[in-house]
């Protein structure tokens, strides 16, 4: 593969898919040669809704890359969340809004990061900085990514830049933010169609701190009790995963997108990383006002573990 390729993280969310498609568009225009978007996993129902709405084809799947492949990373930088073979790739560009961890390159690169609510907010900025016109479909993708990552601008990760971008992008894409946004988020909450195995991998991020490996998975719903109907089966599957992957902790966060609360199933030897802050009863931690893995759950675990 000689062409430069762009992708987001494994277990792709709407930001990872939309930002890959948008970044490919932007980079193709900037470079004058085709940059190809890829995905590292199956699309969520939410993301499928977005691509169908704006009539855009899903990116092709890629599992592993060849040594020396030129790549652009969006919405992640940690190698544990990236494509297989990333250690030997030539990382050309990164656009991201996460912490930087386990990341090194052998050559200089373009690295654009800011603590905003969504990668697409930064892509919106890059179009502006480069004076490139935003096509309505690309605006729709960026808008969807921001709505998804910020839960309609309600997550504590939301910044003024995200709000401004959403306002502008909605005009270009010609959609009503609240109507479209809620329909899109709701499309992602139909969890009954997933097997328990699919459910715990749907949006799972693997983290490493020294030699402690843990996973924070998250699903969105309009009814937490509805998801917990399968609690026992979910726990069995998580315990299998802990054994198979040598994990110290698995936190399965179920987020109520209407009321902006979460409950988490917490399993593993290092449950103390959660229980120091939230009481765990029957393997469940109730987390009022918590919706953000990045800003609320991850820092808590990193502090406690
Ligand atoms: Mn993401
Ligand atoms: Mn993101």
CSV table of C-alpha atoms and ligand atoms in Angstrom, one decimal:
chain,number,residue,atom,x,y,z
A,1,UNK,CA,0.0,0.0,0.0
A,2,UNK,CA,1.8,3.2,-1.1
A,3,UNK,CA,-1.0,5.6,-0.4
A,4,UNK,CA,-1.2,7.3,2.9
A,5,UNK,CA,-4.0,5.9,5.0
A,6,UNK,CA,-6.0,7.4,7.9
A,7,UNK,CA,-7.8,5.7,10.7
A,8,UNK,CA,-9.2,6.1,14.3
A,9,UNK,CA,-9.0,3.7,17.2
A,10,UNK,CA,-10.1,0.1,17.5
A,11,UNK,CA,-13.7,-0.4,18.6
A,12,UNK,CA,-14.4,2.7,16.5
A,13,UNK,CA,-16.9,5.2,17.7
A,14,UNK,CA,-18.6,7.8,15.6
A,15,UNK,CA,-15.7,10.3,16.0
A,16,UNK,CA,-13.1,7.7,14.9
A,17,UNK,CA,-15.1,6.9,11.8
A,18,UNK,CA,-16.3,10.3,10.8
A,19,UNK,CA,-13.0,12.0,11.6
A,20,UNK,CA,-11.2,9.4,9.4
A,21,UNK,CA,-13.5,10.1,6.5
A,22,UNK,CA,-13.2,13.9,7.0
A,23,UNK,CA,-9.4,13.8,7.5
A,24,UNK,CA,-9.1,11.8,4.2
A,25,UNK,CA,-11.1,14.5,2.4
A,26,UNK,CA,-9.0,17.3,4.0
A,27,UNK,CA,-5.7,15.7,3.4
A,28,UNK,CA,-6.5,14.7,-0.2
A,29,UNK,CA,-7.3,18.3,-0.9
A,30,UNK,CA,-4.2,19.6,0.9
A,31,UNK,CA,-1.8,17.1,-0.6
A,32,UNK,CA,-3.3,16.8,-4.1
A,33,UNK,CA,-3.0,13.0,-3.8
A,34,UNK,CA,-5.5,10.5,-2.5
A,35,UNK,CA,-5.5,9.7,1.2
A,36,UNK,CA,-7.6,6.7,2.1
A,37,UNK,CA,-9.8,6.3,5.2
A,38,UNK,CA,-10.0,3.0,7.0
A,39,UNK,CA,-11.8,1.5,10.0
A,40,UNK,CA,-10.3,-0.8,12.7
A,41,UNK,CA,-13.6,-2.5,13.6
A,42,UNK,CA,-17.3,-2.8,13.1
A,43,UNK,CA,-19.5,0.3,13.0
A,44,UNK,CA,-21.9,1.0,15.8
A,45,UNK,CA,-25.6,1.5,15.1
A,46,UNK,CA,-25.1,5.2,15.8
A,47,UNK,CA,-22.3,5.5,13.2
A,48,UNK,CA,-24.4,3.5,10.6
A,49,UNK,CA,-27.2,5.9,11.2
A,50,UNK,CA,-24.9,8.8,10.4
A,51,UNK,CA,-23.4,7.3,7.2
A,52,UNK,CA,-26.9,6.4,6.0
A,53,UNK,CA,-28.3,9.9,6.7
A,54,UNK,CA,-25.5,11.6,4.8
A,55,UNK,CA,-25.3,8.9,2.2
A,56,UNK,CA,-21.6,8.1,2.7
A,57,UNK,CA,-20.0,4.7,2.3
A,58,UNK,CA,-18.3,3.1,5.2
A,59,UNK,CA,-14.5,3.0,5.2
A,60,UNK,CA,-12.8,-0.3,4.4
A,61,UNK,CA,-11.6,-2.5,7.3
A,62,UNK,CA,-7.9,-3.0,8.0
A,63,UNK,CA,-6.4,-5.2,10.7
A,64,UNK,CA,-2.7,-5.0,10.2
A,65,UNK,CA,-0.3,-2.7,8.3
A,66,UNK,CA,3.0,-3.3,6.7
A,67,UNK,CA,6.3,-2.0,7.9
A,68,UNK,CA,7.0,1.6,6.8
A,69,UNK,CA,3.3,2.3,5.8
A,70,UNK,CA,2.6,6.0,6.0
A,71,UNK,CA,-0.3,6.6,8.4
A,72,UNK,CA,-2.4,9.4,9.8
A,73,UNK,CA,-4.0,8.8,13.2
A,74,UNK,CA,-7.1,10.5,14.3
A,75,UNK,CA,-8.9,10.3,17.6
A,76,UNK,CA,-6.2,8.3,19.4
A,77,UNK,CA,-2.5,7.9,19.9
A,78,UNK,CA,-2.0,5.0,22.3
A,79,UNK,CA,-0.6,2.1,20.4
A,80,UNK,CA,-2.7,-0.3,22.5
A,81,UNK,CA,-5.7,1.2,20.7
A,82,UNK,CA,-4.2,1.4,17.2
A,83,UNK,CA,-3.8,-0.9,14.2
A,84,UNK,CA,-1.6,-4.0,14.5
A,85,UNK,CA,1.9,-3.2,13.3
A,86,UNK,CA,1.7,0.5,14.3
A,87,UNK,CA,5.1,0.2,16.0
A,88,UNK,CA,6.7,-0.1,12.6
A,89,UNK,CA,4.6,2.4,10.6
A,90,UNK,CA,5.7,5.9,9.6
A,91,UNK,CA,3.4,8.1,11.5
A,92,UNK,CA,2.9,11.2,9.4
A,93,UNK,CA,0.2,13.1,11.3
A,94,UNK,CA,-1.9,12.8,14.4
A,95,UNK,CA,-5.0,14.8,15.2
A,96,UNK,CA,-6.3,14.0,18.6
A,97,UNK,CA,-8.0,15.1,21.8
A,98,UNK,CA,-6.8,12.4,24.2
A,99,UNK,CA,-3.9,12.2,26.7
A,100,UNK,CA,-0.7,11.2,25.1
A,101,UNK,CA,0.5,7.8,26.3
A,102,UNK,CA,2.8,5.0,25.1
A,103,UNK,CA,3.5,7.0,22.0
A,104,UNK,CA,6.9,7.4,20.3
A,105,UNK,CA,8.0,8.0,16.7
A,106,UNK,CA,11.4,7.8,15.1
A,107,UNK,CA,10.8,10.8,12.8
A,108,UNK,CA,9.3,14.3,13.2
A,109,UNK,CA,5.6,14.5,12.6
A,110,UNK,CA,2.7,16.9,12.5
A,111,UNK,CA,0.9,16.5,15.8
A,112,UNK,CA,-2.2,18.5,16.5
A,113,UNK,CA,-3.9,18.1,19.8
A,114,UNK,CA,-6.1,20.2,22.0
A,115,UNK,CA,-8.3,19.3,25.0
A,116,UNK,CA,-11.6,19.8,23.2
A,117,UNK,CA,-14.7,17.6,23.1
A,118,UNK,CA,-14.0,15.9,19.8
A,119,UNK,CA,-11.4,15.3,17.1
A,120,UNK,CA,-13.8,16.7,14.5
A,121,UNK,CA,-13.7,20.1,16.3
A,122,UNK,CA,-10.0,20.2,15.5
A,123,UNK,CA,-10.6,19.1,11.9
A,124,UNK,CA,-13.1,21.9,11.5
A,125,UNK,CA,-10.3,24.2,12.7
A,126,UNK,CA,-7.9,22.8,10.2
A,127,UNK,CA,-10.2,23.4,7.3
A,128,UNK,CA,-10.5,27.0,8.4
A,129,UNK,CA,-6.7,27.4,9.0
A,130,UNK,CA,-6.1,26.1,5.5
A,131,UNK,CA,-8.9,28.0,3.8
A,132,UNK,CA,-10.5,24.9,2.5
A,133,UNK,CA,-14.2,24.9,1.9
A,134,UNK,CA,-16.3,22.4,3.9
A,135,UNK,CA,-18.7,20.3,1.8
A,136,UNK,CA,-22.2,19.8,3.4
A,137,UNK,CA,-21.6,16.0,3.7
A,138,UNK,CA,-18.3,16.6,5.5
A,139,UNK,CA,-20.0,19.1,7.7
A,140,UNK,CA,-22.6,16.5,8.6
A,141,UNK,CA,-19.9,14.0,9.5
A,142,UNK,CA,-18.1,16.5,11.8
A,143,UNK,CA,-21.3,17.6,13.4
A,144,UNK,CA,-22.3,14.0,14.1
A,145,UNK,CA,-18.9,13.2,15.6
A,146,UNK,CA,-19.1,16.2,18.0
A,147,UNK,CA,-22.7,15.4,19.0
A,148,UNK,CA,-21.6,11.8,19.7
A,149,UNK,CA,-18.5,12.6,21.7
A,150,UNK,CA,-20.1,15.4,23.7
A,151,UNK,CA,-23.6,13.8,24.1
A,152,UNK,CA,-25.2,16.8,22.4
A,153,UNK,CA,-22.8,19.2,24.1
A,154,UNK,CA,-23.8,18.0,27.6
A,155,UNK,CA,-20.6,16.1,28.5
A,156,UNK,CA,-18.1,18.0,30.8
A,157,UNK,CA,-15.5,17.6,28.0
A,158,UNK,CA,-17.5,20.1,25.9
A,159,UNK,CA,-15.7,23.4,25.2
A,160,UNK,CA,-16.7,26.7,23.6
A,161,UNK,CA,-14.9,25.6,20.4
A,162,UNK,CA,-17.1,22.5,20.2
A,163,UNK,CA,-20.2,24.6,20.6
A,164,UNK,CA,-19.1,27.1,18.0
A,165,UNK,CA,-18.2,24.3,15.5
A,166,UNK,CA,-21.5,22.6,16.0
A,167,UNK,CA,-23.4,25.8,15.3
A,168,UNK,CA,-21.4,26.5,12.1
A,169,UNK,CA,-21.4,22.9,10.8
A,170,UNK,CA,-25.2,22.5,11.4
A,171,UNK,CA,-25.7,25.5,9.0
A,172,UNK,CA,-23.5,24.0,6.3
A,173,UNK,CA,-25.0,20.5,6.7
A,174,UNK,CA,-28.5,22.0,6.9
A,175,UNK,CA,-29.8,20.0,9.9
A,176,UNK,CA,-31.5,20.9,13.1
A,177,UNK,CA,-28.9,20.1,15.9
A,178,UNK,CA,-31.4,18.9,18.5
A,179,UNK,CA,-33.7,16.9,16.3
A,180,UNK,CA,-31.0,15.2,14.3
A,181,UNK,CA,-28.7,14.9,17.4
A,182,UNK,CA,-31.2,13.1,19.5
A,183,UNK,CA,-32.3,10.8,16.6
A,184,UNK,CA,-28.7,9.9,16.0
A,185,UNK,CA,-27.9,9.2,19.7
A,186,UNK,CA,-31.0,7.1,20.1
A,187,UNK,CA,-30.0,5.0,17.1
A,188,UNK,CA,-27.0,4.0,19.1
A,189,UNK,CA,-28.9,2.9,22.1
A,190,UNK,CA,-30.6,-0.2,20.6
A,191,UNK,CA,-28.4,-2.6,22.5
A,192,UNK,CA,-30.7,-5.6,22.4
A,193,UNK,CA,-29.4,-6.7,19.0
A,194,UNK,CA,-25.9,-7.2,20.3
A,195,UNK,CA,-24.7,-10.4,21.9
A,196,UNK,CA,-23.1,-10.0,25.3
A,197,UNK,CA,-19.7,-10.5,23.8
A,198,UNK,CA,-20.3,-7.8,21.2
A,199,UNK,CA,-21.7,-5.5,23.9
A,200,UNK,CA,-18.6,-5.5,26.0
A,201,UNK,CA,-16.3,-4.9,23.0
A,202,UNK,CA,-18.6,-2.3,21.3
A,203,UNK,CA,-16.7,0.7,22.7
A,204,UNK,CA,-13.9,-0.8,24.8
A,205,UNK,CA,-10.6,0.9,25.4
A,206,UNK,CA,-7.6,-1.0,26.6
A,207,UNK,CA,-5.3,1.0,28.9
A,208,UNK,CA,-1.9,0.2,30.4
A,209,UNK,CA,-0.3,1.7,33.4
A,210,UNK,CA,3.2,0.2,34.1
A,211,UNK,CA,2.3,-3.5,33.9
A,212,UNK,CA,-1.3,-3.1,34.9
A,213,UNK,CA,-3.7,-3.7,32.0
A,214,UNK,CA,-7.3,-2.7,32.2
A,215,UNK,CA,-10.3,-1.9,30.0
A,216,UNK,CA,-12.9,0.8,30.2
A,217,UNK,CA,-15.9,-0.1,28.0
A,218,UNK,CA,-18.9,2.2,27.6
A,219,UNK,CA,-22.3,1.9,26.1
A,220,UNK,CA,-25.1,4.5,25.8
A,221,UNK,CA,-28.7,3.8,26.6
A,222,UNK,CA,-31.9,5.5,27.4
A,223,UNK,CA,-32.6,2.9,30.2
A,224,UNK,CA,-29.8,1.5,32.4
A,225,UNK,CA,-32.1,-1.2,33.9
A,226,UNK,CA,-32.8,-2.4,30.4
A,227,UNK,CA,-29.1,-3.1,29.9
A,228,UNK,CA,-28.7,-4.6,33.4
A,229,UNK,CA,-31.4,-7.3,32.5
A,230,UNK,CA,-28.4,-9.2,31.1
A,231,UNK,CA,-26.1,-8.3,34.1
A,232,UNK,CA,-25.2,-11.9,34.9
A,233,UNK,CA,-24.3,-12.8,31.3
A,234,UNK,CA,-22.3,-9.6,30.9
A,235,UNK,CA,-20.4,-10.4,34.1
A,236,UNK,CA,-19.6,-13.9,32.9
A,237,UNK,CA,-18.3,-12.5,29.6
A,238,UNK,CA,-16.2,-9.9,31.3
A,239,UNK,CA,-14.7,-12.5,33.6
A,240,UNK,CA,-13.7,-14.6,30.6
A,241,UNK,CA,-12.1,-11.5,29.0
A,242,UNK,CA,-10.2,-10.7,32.2
A,243,UNK,CA,-8.7,-14.3,32.2
A,244,UNK,CA,-8.0,-14.4,28.5
A,245,UNK,CA,-6.3,-11.0,28.4
A,246,UNK,CA,-4.6,-10.9,31.8
A,247,UNK,CA,-6.5,-7.8,32.9
A,248,UNK,CA,-6.5,-6.4,36.4
A,249,UNK,CA,-9.7,-4.5,36.0
A,250,UNK,CA,-12.7,-4.2,33.6
A,251,UNK,CA,-15.1,-1.4,34.0
A,252,UNK,CA,-18.2,-1.6,31.9
A,253,UNK,CA,-19.9,1.8,32.0
A,254,UNK,CA,-23.6,2.1,31.1
A,255,UNK,CA,-24.5,5.7,30.4
A,256,UNK,CA,-28.0,7.2,30.4
A,257,UNK,CA,-27.8,9.8,27.7
A,258,UNK,CA,-31.1,11.4,28.7
A,259,UNK,CA,-30.3,12.0,32.3
A,260,UNK,CA,-26.5,12.2,32.0
A,261,UNK,CA,-25.7,9.5,34.7
A,262,UNK,CA,-23.8,6.2,34.6
A,263,UNK,CA,-23.7,2.9,36.4
A,264,UNK,CA,-20.7,0.6,35.9
A,265,UNK,CA,-20.2,-3.1,36.3
A,266,UNK,CA,-16.7,-3.4,37.9
A,267,UNK,CA,-14.8,-6.6,37.9
A,268,UNK,CA,-11.2,-7.7,38.4
A,269,UNK,CA,-8.5,-7.7,41.1
A,270,UNK,CA,-8.2,-4.0,41.2
A,271,UNK,CA,-11.8,-2.9,41.8
A,272,UNK,CA,-10.3,-0.7,44.5
A,273,UNK,CA,-9.4,1.8,41.7
A,274,UNK,CA,-13.2,2.5,41.5
A,275,UNK,CA,-14.3,1.6,45.0
A,276,UNK,CA,-12.0,4.2,46.6
A,277,UNK,CA,-14.3,6.7,45.1
A,278,UNK,CA,-17.6,5.0,44.4
A,279,UNK,CA,-19.2,2.3,46.5
A,280,UNK,CA,-19.4,-1.0,44.6
A,281,UNK,CA,-22.4,-3.1,45.6
A,282,UNK,CA,-23.1,-6.4,43.8
A,283,UNK,CA,-20.4,-5.5,41.3
A,284,UNK,CA,-22.1,-2.2,40.4
A,285,UNK,CA,-20.9,1.3,41.0
A,286,UNK,CA,-23.5,4.1,40.7
A,287,UNK,CA,-21.9,7.2,39.3
A,288,UNK,CA,-24.2,10.3,39.3
A,289,UNK,CA,-23.4,12.9,36.7
A,290,UNK,CA,-20.7,10.8,35.1
A,291,UNK,CA,-20.7,10.5,31.3
A,292,UNK,CA,-17.1,11.0,30.2
A,293,UNK,CA,-14.6,8.1,30.2
A,294,UNK,CA,-11.8,10.5,29.2
A,295,UNK,CA,-12.4,13.2,31.7
A,296,UNK,CA,-14.2,11.5,34.6
A,297,UNK,CA,-13.5,7.7,34.7
A,298,UNK,CA,-9.9,7.4,33.3
A,299,UNK,CA,-8.3,10.1,35.6
A,300,UNK,CA,-10.0,8.5,38.6
A,301,UNK,CA,-8.6,5.0,37.8
A,302,UNK,CA,-5.2,6.4,37.0
A,303,UNK,CA,-5.1,8.2,40.4
A,304,UNK,CA,-6.4,5.2,42.4
A,305,UNK,CA,-4.6,2.3,40.8
B,1,LIG,MN1,-13.2,8.0,20.0
B,2,LIG,MN1,-13.1,11.4,20.1
